[in-house]
XYZ file of C-alpha atoms in Angstrom:
292
model
C 23.410 90.822 58.739
C 27.080 90.287 59.559
C 28.179 88.151 62.487
C 29.573 91.060 64.507
C 26.330 93.045 64.324
C 24.297 89.968 65.278
C 26.520 89.311 68.292
C 26.309 92.952 69.438
C 22.509 92.940 69.297
C 22.509 89.540 71.014
C 24.627 90.958 73.839
C 22.193 93.856 74.329
C 19.226 91.469 74.336
C 20.968 89.105 76.784
C 21.639 91.922 79.235
C 18.072 93.211 78.898
C 16.728 89.731 79.594
C 18.917 89.463 82.691
C 17.673 92.818 84.004
C 14.084 91.542 83.786
C 15.051 88.366 85.663
C 16.975 90.329 88.323
C 13.882 92.491 88.859
C 11.922 89.335 89.653
C 14.675 87.965 91.885
C 14.896 91.270 93.752
C 11.338 90.739 94.995
C 12.575 88.034 97.394
C 16.331 88.642 97.765
C 18.079 91.787 99.076
C 20.581 93.432 96.684
C 23.767 92.325 98.485
C 22.637 88.714 98.730
C 21.503 88.620 95.108
C 24.819 90.111 93.994
C 26.841 87.630 96.049
C 25.052 84.584 94.644
C 25.288 86.015 91.118
C 29.050 86.498 91.423
C 29.550 83.000 92.838
C 27.677 81.426 89.936
C 29.459 83.531 87.295
C 32.871 82.850 88.847
C 32.222 79.107 88.629
C 31.236 79.415 84.953
C 34.336 81.466 84.127
C 36.719 79.106 85.950
C 35.246 76.140 84.074
C 35.524 77.971 80.731
C 39.155 78.968 81.324
C 40.006 75.373 82.246
C 38.246 73.913 79.204
C 39.782 76.399 76.756
C 43.194 76.315 78.405
C 43.481 80.104 78.250
C 46.844 81.357 79.485
C 46.685 83.657 82.552
C 47.329 87.391 82.077
C 50.776 88.899 82.414
C 50.076 91.330 85.243
C 52.450 92.722 87.823
C 51.368 93.197 91.447
C 49.979 96.669 90.724
C 48.032 95.465 87.685
C 46.589 92.537 89.638
C 45.601 94.833 92.492
C 43.951 97.341 90.148
C 42.039 94.537 88.399
C 40.711 93.207 91.701
C 39.872 96.750 92.857
C 37.991 97.308 89.608
C 35.879 94.280 90.481
C 35.222 95.571 94.000
C 34.030 98.924 92.638
C 32.232 97.716 89.529
C 30.779 94.386 90.635
C 30.457 94.536 94.429
C 29.446 98.165 94.965
C 27.978 99.173 91.590
C 25.949 96.009 90.955
C 24.490 96.072 94.480
C 23.456 99.702 94.039
C 21.961 98.864 90.629
C 19.891 96.022 92.072
C 18.626 98.388 94.784
C 17.716 100.955 92.108
C 15.999 98.232 90.090
C 13.761 97.407 93.054
C 12.710 101.049 93.399
C 12.468 102.153 89.770
C 11.408 99.092 87.839
C 13.278 97.612 84.904
C 12.451 100.194 82.249
C 13.547 103.293 84.189
C 16.676 101.535 85.444
C 17.502 100.485 81.888
C 17.295 104.063 80.618
C 19.536 105.312 83.442
C 22.054 102.695 82.287
C 22.645 104.821 79.178
C 24.612 107.233 81.389
C 27.436 104.683 81.173
C 28.909 106.019 77.924
C 28.910 109.692 79.001
C 30.463 108.789 82.334
C 33.193 106.686 80.682
C 34.018 109.475 78.244
C 33.977 112.137 80.955
C 36.246 110.153 83.265
C 38.567 109.350 80.362
C 38.883 113.082 79.683
C 39.721 113.781 83.331
C 42.081 110.897 84.065
C 43.313 109.426 80.765
C 44.045 112.639 78.891
C 41.370 112.110 76.247
C 39.296 115.000 74.848
C 35.603 115.562 74.082
C 34.311 116.879 70.761
C 31.239 119.121 70.372
C 29.140 116.166 69.176
C 30.059 114.269 72.330
C 28.931 117.197 74.492
C 25.626 117.121 72.610
C 25.360 113.391 73.277
C 26.014 113.925 76.978
C 23.230 116.534 77.093
C 20.767 114.265 75.262
C 21.432 111.285 77.532
C 21.073 113.474 80.622
C 17.811 114.901 79.244
C 16.459 111.409 78.651
C 17.260 110.367 82.224
C 15.601 113.519 83.578
C 12.471 112.834 81.541
C 11.949 109.352 82.994
C 13.022 110.332 86.525
C 10.184 112.838 86.997
C 7.087 111.506 88.707
C 3.642 112.239 87.307
C 1.611 115.011 88.878
C -0.740 112.669 90.810
C 2.102 110.667 92.393
C 2.181 110.564 96.199
C 5.076 111.968 98.197
C 6.134 108.394 99.009
C 6.235 107.573 95.289
C 8.286 110.699 94.576
C 10.729 109.919 97.380
C 11.116 106.328 96.187
C 11.685 107.569 92.643
C 14.323 110.078 93.761
C 16.083 107.395 95.814
C 16.021 104.987 92.900
C 17.421 107.546 90.477
C 20.205 108.488 92.922
C 21.117 104.823 93.448
C 20.992 104.124 89.706
C 23.167 107.097 88.762
C 25.680 106.185 91.479
C 25.760 102.579 90.245
C 26.409 103.550 86.623
C 29.061 106.073 87.671
C 30.911 103.401 89.664
C 30.677 100.951 86.740
C 32.238 103.567 84.470
C 34.912 104.429 87.043
C 35.833 100.753 87.396
C 36.357 100.392 83.636
C 38.369 103.617 83.319
C 40.498 102.488 86.270
C 41.431 99.212 84.591
C 41.749 100.501 81.025
C 45.551 101.094 81.057
C 46.063 97.419 81.995
C 43.753 95.865 79.403
C 46.027 95.927 76.369
C 47.038 92.454 75.198
C 45.472 90.667 78.172
C 43.092 87.678 77.794
C 39.602 89.088 78.323
C 38.208 85.953 79.976
C 40.872 86.089 82.673
C 40.296 89.803 83.250
C 36.560 89.175 83.662
C 37.337 86.270 86.008
C 39.673 88.372 88.181
C 37.173 91.246 88.317
C 34.455 88.791 89.361
C 36.768 87.457 92.072
C 37.413 91.018 93.232
C 33.681 91.664 93.346
C 33.150 88.524 95.399
C 35.868 89.496 97.877
C 34.415 92.989 98.148
C 30.970 91.601 98.944
C 32.388 89.325 101.645
C 34.050 92.375 103.227
C 30.714 94.244 103.113
C 28.949 91.341 104.811
C 31.689 91.191 107.476
C 31.393 94.949 108.043
C 27.623 94.575 108.487
C 28.276 91.589 110.789
C 26.093 89.345 108.677
C 26.778 85.795 107.590
C 26.107 85.568 103.833
C 24.472 82.155 104.012
C 22.129 83.280 106.801
C 20.663 86.001 104.567
C 19.262 83.168 102.412
C 17.521 81.385 105.272
C 13.775 81.752 105.285
C 13.744 83.377 101.849
C 12.313 82.035 98.643
C 15.341 81.395 96.427
C 14.548 80.774 92.768
C 17.704 78.871 91.876
C 16.793 78.158 88.222
C 16.172 81.884 87.675
C 19.407 82.787 89.485
C 21.397 80.415 87.315
C 19.697 81.691 84.155
C 20.326 85.335 85.080
C 24.006 84.698 85.825
C 24.503 82.725 82.613
C 22.610 85.083 80.314
C 23.341 88.408 81.994
C 27.096 88.235 82.438
C 28.591 85.072 80.995
C 26.728 84.943 77.670
C 26.369 88.721 77.326
C 30.106 89.277 77.835
C 31.085 86.580 75.334
C 28.780 88.054 72.669
C 29.976 91.561 73.580
C 33.575 90.487 72.930
C 32.573 88.771 69.691
C 30.731 91.870 68.526
C 33.820 94.019 68.941
C 35.944 91.373 67.229
C 33.826 90.991 64.079
C 32.268 94.474 63.704
C 33.663 98.029 63.753
C 33.925 99.283 67.330
C 31.583 102.234 66.775
C 28.894 100.020 65.235
C 29.199 97.421 68.004
C 29.039 100.074 70.719
C 25.896 101.676 69.304
C 24.167 98.307 68.939
C 25.114 97.389 72.543
C 23.312 100.493 73.792
C 20.011 99.267 72.337
C 19.673 97.246 75.552
C 17.597 100.064 77.079
C 15.004 99.730 74.309
C 14.926 95.949 74.806
C 14.509 96.429 78.569
C 11.516 98.748 78.121
C 9.809 96.369 75.696
C 10.483 93.275 77.815
C 9.393 95.072 80.999
C 6.104 95.961 79.318
C 5.566 92.418 78.029
C 6.783 90.362 80.998
C 6.537 92.636 84.043
C 3.457 94.575 82.934
C 5.274 97.872 83.503
C 3.399 100.721 81.778
C 4.806 101.773 78.419
C 4.050 105.495 78.363
C 5.080 108.419 76.211
C 7.506 109.624 78.903
C 9.536 106.412 78.809
C 9.531 106.285 75.017
C 10.728 109.884 74.859
C 13.392 109.151 77.451
C 14.790 106.141 75.622
C 14.728 108.058 72.320
C 16.759 110.895 73.868
C 19.275 108.582 75.492
C 19.793 106.452 72.374
C 20.232 109.593 70.252
C 22.736 110.853 72.775
C 24.657 107.580 72.770
C 24.789 107.675 68.965
C 26.258 111.204 69.111
C 28.848 110.099 71.686
C 29.983 107.097 69.692
C 29.912 108.676 66.228
C 31.851 111.802 67.213
């Protein structure tokens, strides 16, 4: 297998592994606190990497810098916090399948705001991904009303999170050309951190006090930050560099399949026909979107 394909699959597996770890961490830490600590750790890793590699800073004007930071606020402060909340309610496998809405949302927003167009095969892909999400978001007949309400809340939070992630990327897309990716990721992480501090101030909570009295699994936090964003992003970039973009994109979307398998093995989440059908629909839809 070529290097680019290996890196793309590695990126999907790294993100899936991080989702499993974040599910564990969410059992003791609230979403905002978990997101804040994650961003602090990742920011430190990125600053160290930029210093070691001596990467030149991006050539951004004031508007470009502001949009990059805003993209981090939307995509890393708001979206990641919502995703962690959805993860607590849905479990890793359902949340992973909902993550496949990312490609349809990016394409749809690009059509609306960047002047791009959708082909018939892309419309089919959108329908398949949506069908897959609907399949896994329906509770079984014997579920209690509390279970159904929790499931509906989780799906709403998950869809909102993925939509905001897509919006953040579409927002920054016009400023990405020719810019060093590591610096862009660093600035977005900084924006996410600033956004979270504003949220804590608005809630009149001190970030460090939310950690008091809680069981903080620092080795797991460090591992999740390293694997889930730092390592996954580096392999994601390498995949696009050494493999055709369409191939890399399709292989990246296999993360939902990895999440379902890892959730069954490590979290003992049930691996039923509904989830398998859902992931099959979403992956088929993603393939249609990216091959169109």
